[in-house]
Amino acid sequence: MRLGAAGGTLSSGKGSLRKNTEFYLGQCREAAKQGVDLLCLPEFMLAMRMPIDHKTVPRLAFEVPGKEIAPFQAFAREHRMALCFSVLEKNREMVHNTAVLIDKHGELVGKYRKVHLAQPLEVWWGVTPGHDFPVYQLDNAKVAMNICMDSSALESARIPARKGAEILCLPIMGDHRASTCFSRHPHDFDIERWCMIQRMRAMDNHVYMVVSRNWVYGTGIFSPRGETLAVSGGTRLVWADVDLEDLPRCVGDATFKGMCWYERREPAYGALSGELMPDPFARQGGR
């Protein structure tokens, strides 16, 4: 497969549904020229450069499926290219940050509602979290999705990986761990730390990470071998060819993935299911 990731937003001016749709369809067209099979686009991309707060979020949200994502379904159908991106989804009285997965026939294969909300903004905005990590069959690949803050929780990748995911698409604004400044001051962005996070997540869970960053820089493809296959230093689109059958192997020619899953001792992992959890408010530095 040729995996692609495209990042960025409108370069200037206020956004609108029409402007954002055309902008990201333009990125889709560039990816199609390069023969990309699966393209990941940014987080709630159709609302970028639009005022987002607790008053506007309900108005920016729409039902999925719906007419708002129909142009991307039509594009996927015409160009035989699968797409993944995140939108604000209206679900009765609730709003979710939802990633959608569209196959090369333009069909909505599935969606994923962000489990770990970005604190405190999405809570203030009234976004409702999801509760599971589905894995979908996309042609010959098993694909799952995370969104932004999910990256900070180890289980976000481990659970879909344990369910058989081979590719994990990640529309994302950024990751606080990619900063060298752990304080209340404005954070910087360290590309080395960023790539380390994505590479380790890919290697620990034996998945290909397809990461689309809203701010372009760091958008990339990362392999189960812990390699950076492609990363953006400013270009909006990157891609890499991968062979899902070519997995790292160890003694006896077993796949490292198979060995790691086989040797797991689930009864010893009680703390991961909520047992013996420490007080989350302990050691707050007196603040």
Short mmCIF file of C-alpha atoms in Angstrom, two decimals:
data_model
loop_
_atom_site.label_atom_id
_atom_site.label_comp_id
_atom_site.label_asym_id
_atom_site.label_seq_id
_atom_site.Cartn_x
_atom_site.Cartn_y
_atom_site.Cartn_z
CA MET A 1 0.00 0.00 0.00
CA ARG A 2 1.01 3.59 -0.49
CA LEU A 3 0.13 5.43 2.72
CA GLY A 4 -0.19 9.20 2.66
CA ALA A 5 -0.60 11.96 5.22
CA ALA A 6 -1.48 15.58 4.49
CA GLY A 7 -1.45 18.43 6.99
CA GLY A 8 -1.98 22.14 7.16
CA THR A 9 -4.83 24.65 7.07
CA LEU A 10 -5.86 27.64 5.00
CA SER A 11 -2.87 29.95 4.82
CA SER A 12 -4.86 33.06 5.72
CA GLY A 13 -8.30 34.48 6.27
CA LYS A 14 -11.34 33.06 7.99
CA GLY A 15 -12.39 29.52 7.28
CA SER A 16 -15.78 28.27 6.17
CA LEU A 17 -17.23 24.90 5.30
CA ARG A 18 -16.90 25.71 1.61
CA LYS A 19 -13.32 27.00 1.85
CA ASN A 20 -12.14 24.12 4.03
CA THR A 21 -13.82 21.54 1.82
CA GLU A 22 -12.10 22.88 -1.28
CA PHE A 23 -8.75 23.23 0.50
CA TYR A 24 -8.68 19.61 1.66
CA LEU A 25 -10.06 18.30 -1.61
CA GLY A 26 -7.02 20.01 -3.11
CA GLN A 27 -4.79 17.96 -0.83
CA CYS A 28 -6.71 14.85 -1.88
CA ARG A 29 -6.04 15.70 -5.52
CA GLU A 30 -2.30 16.03 -4.83
CA ALA A 31 -2.30 12.66 -3.09
CA ALA A 32 -4.18 11.05 -5.96
CA LYS A 33 -1.49 12.29 -8.39
CA GLN A 34 1.06 10.41 -6.28
CA GLY A 35 -0.94 7.18 -6.31
CA VAL A 36 -1.75 7.19 -2.57
CA ASP A 37 -4.05 4.33 -1.51
CA LEU A 38 -4.97 5.64 1.95
CA LEU A 39 -4.71 9.33 2.88
CA CYS A 40 -4.99 10.70 6.42
CA LEU A 41 -6.10 14.34 6.78
CA PRO A 42 -6.20 16.62 9.88
CA GLU A 43 -8.34 16.87 13.01
CA PHE A 44 -11.83 18.45 12.66
CA MET A 45 -10.54 19.87 9.42
CA LEU A 46 -13.83 21.29 8.14
CA ALA A 47 -14.00 23.67 11.12
CA MET A 48 -10.44 25.00 10.84
CA ARG A 49 -9.93 28.78 11.02
CA MET A 50 -13.47 29.19 12.27
CA PRO A 51 -14.38 30.46 15.78
CA ILE A 52 -14.57 27.43 18.08
CA ASP A 53 -16.04 27.68 21.57
CA HIS A 54 -18.95 26.29 23.59
CA LYS A 55 -21.41 28.42 21.61
CA THR A 56 -20.18 27.67 18.09
CA VAL A 57 -19.32 23.97 18.39
CA PRO A 58 -22.97 22.80 18.30
CA ARG A 59 -23.50 24.84 15.11
CA LEU A 60 -20.32 23.54 13.47
CA ALA A 61 -21.23 19.90 14.11
CA PHE A 62 -23.14 17.81 11.57
CA GLU A 63 -24.44 14.27 11.25
CA VAL A 64 -22.18 11.54 9.88
CA PRO A 65 -22.89 10.38 7.25
CA GLY A 66 -24.21 13.60 5.78
CA LYS A 67 -23.89 16.09 2.94
CA GLU A 68 -20.79 17.69 4.49
CA ILE A 69 -18.58 14.64 3.91
CA ALA A 70 -20.29 13.66 0.63
CA PRO A 71 -17.72 15.54 -1.52
CA PHE A 72 -14.95 13.43 0.01
CA GLN A 73 -16.91 10.25 -0.60
CA ALA A 74 -17.36 11.28 -4.22
CA PHE A 75 -13.64 12.01 -4.53
CA ALA A 76 -12.69 8.65 -3.02
CA ARG A 77 -15.03 6.89 -5.44
CA GLU A 78 -13.71 8.73 -8.48
CA HIS A 79 -10.02 8.39 -7.64
CA ARG A 80 -10.15 4.99 -5.91
CA MET A 81 -8.42 6.36 -2.82
CA ALA A 82 -9.38 5.72 0.82
CA LEU A 83 -9.60 8.67 3.22
CA CYS A 84 -9.49 9.28 6.95
CA PHE A 85 -10.13 12.60 8.72
CA SER A 86 -11.77 14.05 11.81
CA VAL A 87 -14.93 16.18 12.02
CA LEU A 88 -17.28 17.53 14.67
CA GLU A 89 -20.16 15.06 14.63
CA LYS A 90 -23.69 15.83 15.77
CA ASN A 91 -25.24 12.83 17.54
CA ARG A 92 -28.72 13.87 18.73
CA GLU A 93 -28.03 16.34 21.57
CA MET A 94 -24.33 15.40 21.74
CA VAL A 95 -21.24 16.49 19.81
CA HIS A 96 -18.26 14.18 19.23
CA ASN A 97 -14.83 14.66 17.74
CA THR A 98 -15.15 11.85 15.21
CA ALA A 99 -12.74 10.29 12.73
CA VAL A 100 -14.31 8.84 9.59
CA LEU A 101 -12.91 6.13 7.34
CA ILE A 102 -14.01 6.16 3.70
CA ASP A 103 -13.01 3.35 1.34
CA LYS A 104 -11.97 3.61 -2.31
CA HIS A 105 -15.57 3.00 -3.39
CA GLY A 106 -16.70 6.08 -1.48
CA GLU A 107 -18.45 4.09 1.22
CA LEU A 108 -18.27 5.11 4.87
CA VAL A 109 -16.54 2.05 6.31
CA GLY A 110 -16.78 3.27 9.89
CA LYS A 111 -16.11 6.01 12.38
CA TYR A 112 -14.30 6.48 15.66
CA ARG A 113 -15.36 8.90 18.41
CA LYS A 114 -12.41 10.38 20.27
CA VAL A 115 -12.11 8.72 23.69
CA HIS A 116 -9.56 11.01 25.38
CA LEU A 117 -10.65 14.63 25.14
CA ALA A 118 -8.13 17.47 25.04
CA GLN A 119 -8.24 19.01 28.50
CA PRO A 120 -9.74 21.42 29.24
CA LEU A 121 -10.89 22.85 25.90
CA GLU A 122 -13.03 20.04 24.49
CA VAL A 123 -14.74 19.61 27.83
CA TRP A 124 -15.51 23.35 27.91
CA TRP A 125 -16.80 23.12 24.36
CA GLY A 126 -19.26 20.41 25.33
CA VAL A 127 -17.68 17.56 23.35
CA THR A 128 -18.76 14.08 24.49
CA PRO A 129 -16.10 11.32 24.52
CA GLY A 130 -16.44 7.97 22.81
CA HIS A 131 -16.01 4.66 24.60
CA ASP A 132 -14.31 2.15 22.30
CA PHE A 133 -11.57 1.63 19.69
CA PRO A 134 -13.07 -0.10 16.64
CA VAL A 135 -10.99 -1.75 13.93
CA TYR A 136 -12.22 -1.81 10.33
CA GLN A 137 -11.39 -3.91 7.30
CA LEU A 138 -10.22 -1.65 4.48
CA ASP A 139 -9.51 -3.72 1.38
CA ASN A 140 -6.71 -6.04 2.57
CA ALA A 141 -5.76 -4.00 5.62
CA LYS A 142 -7.14 -3.67 9.13
CA VAL A 143 -7.34 0.02 10.05
CA ALA A 144 -8.06 1.84 13.31
CA MET A 145 -8.13 5.50 14.24
CA ASN A 146 -7.00 7.73 17.11
CA ILE A 147 -7.42 11.50 17.41
CA CYS A 148 -4.94 13.94 18.96
CA MET A 149 -5.08 13.57 22.79
CA ASP A 150 -5.56 9.82 22.36
CA SER A 151 -1.85 9.79 21.54
CA SER A 152 -1.04 10.53 25.19
CA ALA A 153 -2.82 7.41 26.48
CA LEU A 154 -0.89 4.21 25.78
CA GLU A 155 -4.06 2.11 25.57
CA SER A 156 -5.37 4.13 22.62
CA ALA A 157 -2.98 2.31 20.31
CA ARG A 158 -2.59 -0.93 22.25
CA ILE A 159 -6.30 -1.84 22.23
CA PRO A 160 -6.84 -1.58 18.45
CA ALA A 161 -3.49 -3.30 17.93
CA ARG A 162 -4.65 -6.19 20.11
CA LYS A 163 -7.80 -6.29 18.00
CA GLY A 164 -5.65 -6.83 14.91
CA ALA A 165 -5.12 -3.31 13.56
CA GLU A 166 -2.20 -3.02 11.14
CA ILE A 167 -2.54 0.69 10.38
CA LEU A 168 -3.41 3.44 12.87
CA CYS A 169 -4.49 6.78 11.40
CA LEU A 170 -3.94 9.79 13.67
CA PRO A 171 -5.36 13.24 12.83
CA ILE A 172 -3.68 15.45 15.43
CA MET A 173 -2.99 19.06 16.43
CA GLY A 174 0.09 18.22 18.50
CA ASP A 175 1.41 16.35 21.52
CA HIS A 176 2.52 18.10 24.72
CA ARG A 177 5.32 15.54 25.09
CA ALA A 178 6.93 16.89 21.92
CA SER A 179 7.78 20.06 23.83
CA THR A 180 11.09 20.61 25.57
CA CYS A 181 9.42 23.12 27.91
CA PHE A 182 7.31 21.35 30.55
CA SER A 183 5.98 24.45 32.27
CA ARG A 184 3.12 26.91 32.12
CA HIS A 185 4.93 28.96 29.53
CA PRO A 186 4.22 28.63 25.79
CA HIS A 187 5.53 25.32 24.49
CA ASP A 188 7.93 24.84 21.65
CA PHE A 189 7.81 21.93 19.18
CA ASP A 190 10.74 19.54 19.00
CA ILE A 191 10.65 17.41 15.85
CA GLU A 192 13.06 14.84 17.31
CA ARG A 193 10.83 14.27 20.34
CA TRP A 194 7.76 14.19 18.08
CA CYS A 195 9.21 11.51 15.81
CA MET A 196 10.36 9.52 18.84
CA ILE A 197 6.77 9.44 20.16
CA GLN A 198 5.33 8.26 16.84
CA ARG A 199 8.09 5.73 16.19
CA MET A 200 7.79 4.17 19.64
CA ARG A 201 4.00 4.02 19.38
CA ALA A 202 4.35 2.25 16.03
CA MET A 203 7.03 -0.15 17.27
CA ASP A 204 5.42 -1.00 20.63
CA ASN A 205 2.11 -1.85 18.97
CA HIS A 206 3.36 -3.32 15.69
CA VAL A 207 1.36 -0.90 13.55
CA TYR A 208 2.03 1.64 10.83
CA MET A 209 1.28 5.13 12.16
CA VAL A 210 -0.19 7.54 9.58
CA VAL A 211 -0.06 10.94 11.27
CA SER A 212 -1.65 14.11 9.92
CA ARG A 213 -0.83 17.27 11.85
CA ASN A 214 -2.98 20.38 11.42
CA TRP A 215 0.14 22.54 11.52
CA VAL A 216 1.91 20.51 8.79
CA TYR A 217 5.32 20.14 10.44
CA GLY A 218 5.69 16.55 11.69
CA THR A 219 3.04 14.98 9.48
CA GLY A 220 4.44 11.56 8.63
CA ILE A 221 4.46 7.78 8.25
CA PHE A 222 6.12 5.57 10.88
CA SER A 223 6.72 1.81 10.75
CA PRO A 224 6.52 -1.15 13.16
CA ARG A 225 10.30 -1.31 12.95
CA GLY A 226 10.45 2.07 14.67
CA GLU A 227 11.47 3.82 11.46
CA THR A 228 10.43 7.21 10.17
CA LEU A 229 9.42 6.38 6.61
CA ALA A 230 8.43 9.94 5.73
CA VAL A 231 8.06 13.15 7.71
CA SER A 232 7.15 16.69 6.69
CA GLY A 233 9.53 19.52 7.31
CA GLY A 234 7.03 21.92 5.78
CA THR A 235 5.54 20.14 2.77
CA ARG A 236 1.81 19.50 3.02
CA LEU A 237 1.90 15.92 1.72
CA VAL A 238 4.14 12.95 2.48
CA TRP A 239 3.78 9.30 1.53
CA ALA A 240 5.50 5.94 1.84
CA ASP A 241 5.08 2.46 0.35
CA VAL A 242 4.58 -0.32 2.89
CA ASP A 243 4.23 -4.09 2.79
CA LEU A 244 1.91 -5.24 5.56
CA GLU A 245 3.32 -8.76 5.30
CA ASP A 246 6.90 -7.62 5.90
CA LEU A 247 6.98 -7.67 9.69
CA PRO A 248 10.09 -7.75 11.90
CA ARG A 249 11.09 -11.31 12.82
CA CYS A 250 13.01 -12.84 15.69
CA VAL A 251 14.40 -16.25 16.77
CA GLY A 252 12.79 -19.17 14.97
CA ASP A 253 11.51 -16.85 12.21
CA ALA A 254 8.46 -15.97 14.30
CA THR A 255 7.21 -12.44 13.86
CA PHE A 256 8.14 -10.18 16.73
CA LYS A 257 4.50 -9.12 16.81
CA GLY A 258 3.36 -12.71 17.24
CA MET A 259 5.92 -13.39 19.94
CA CYS A 260 4.99 -10.26 21.91
CA TRP A 261 1.27 -11.03 21.82
CA TYR A 262 1.91 -14.70 22.73
CA GLU A 263 4.02 -13.95 25.79
CA ARG A 264 1.53 -11.53 27.36
CA ARG A 265 0.23 -12.51 30.83
CA GLU A 266 -3.10 -10.71 31.03
CA PRO A 267 -3.89 -11.65 34.70
CA ALA A 268 -0.86 -9.62 35.81
CA TYR A 269 -2.17 -6.41 34.22
CA GLY A 270 -4.94 -5.63 36.68
CA ALA A 271 -3.83 -2.02 37.18
CA LEU A 272 -4.64 -1.34 33.52
CA SER A 273 -8.28 -2.22 34.17
CA GLY A 274 -8.59 0.27 37.01
CA GLU A 275 -7.41 -1.89 39.92
CA LEU A 276 -4.96 -0.42 42.46
CA MET A 277 -4.98 2.95 40.75
CA PRO A 278 -3.07 5.75 42.52
CA ASP A 279 -4.74 8.99 43.52
CA PRO A 280 -4.59 11.12 40.33
CA PHE A 281 -4.45 14.31 42.41
CA ALA A 282 -1.48 13.28 44.55
CA ARG A 283 1.78 15.26 44.30
CA GLN A 284 0.46 18.37 42.65
CA GLY A 285 3.48 20.40 43.69
CA GLY A 286 1.52 22.37 46.26
CA ARG A 287 -0.41 24.21 43.52
#
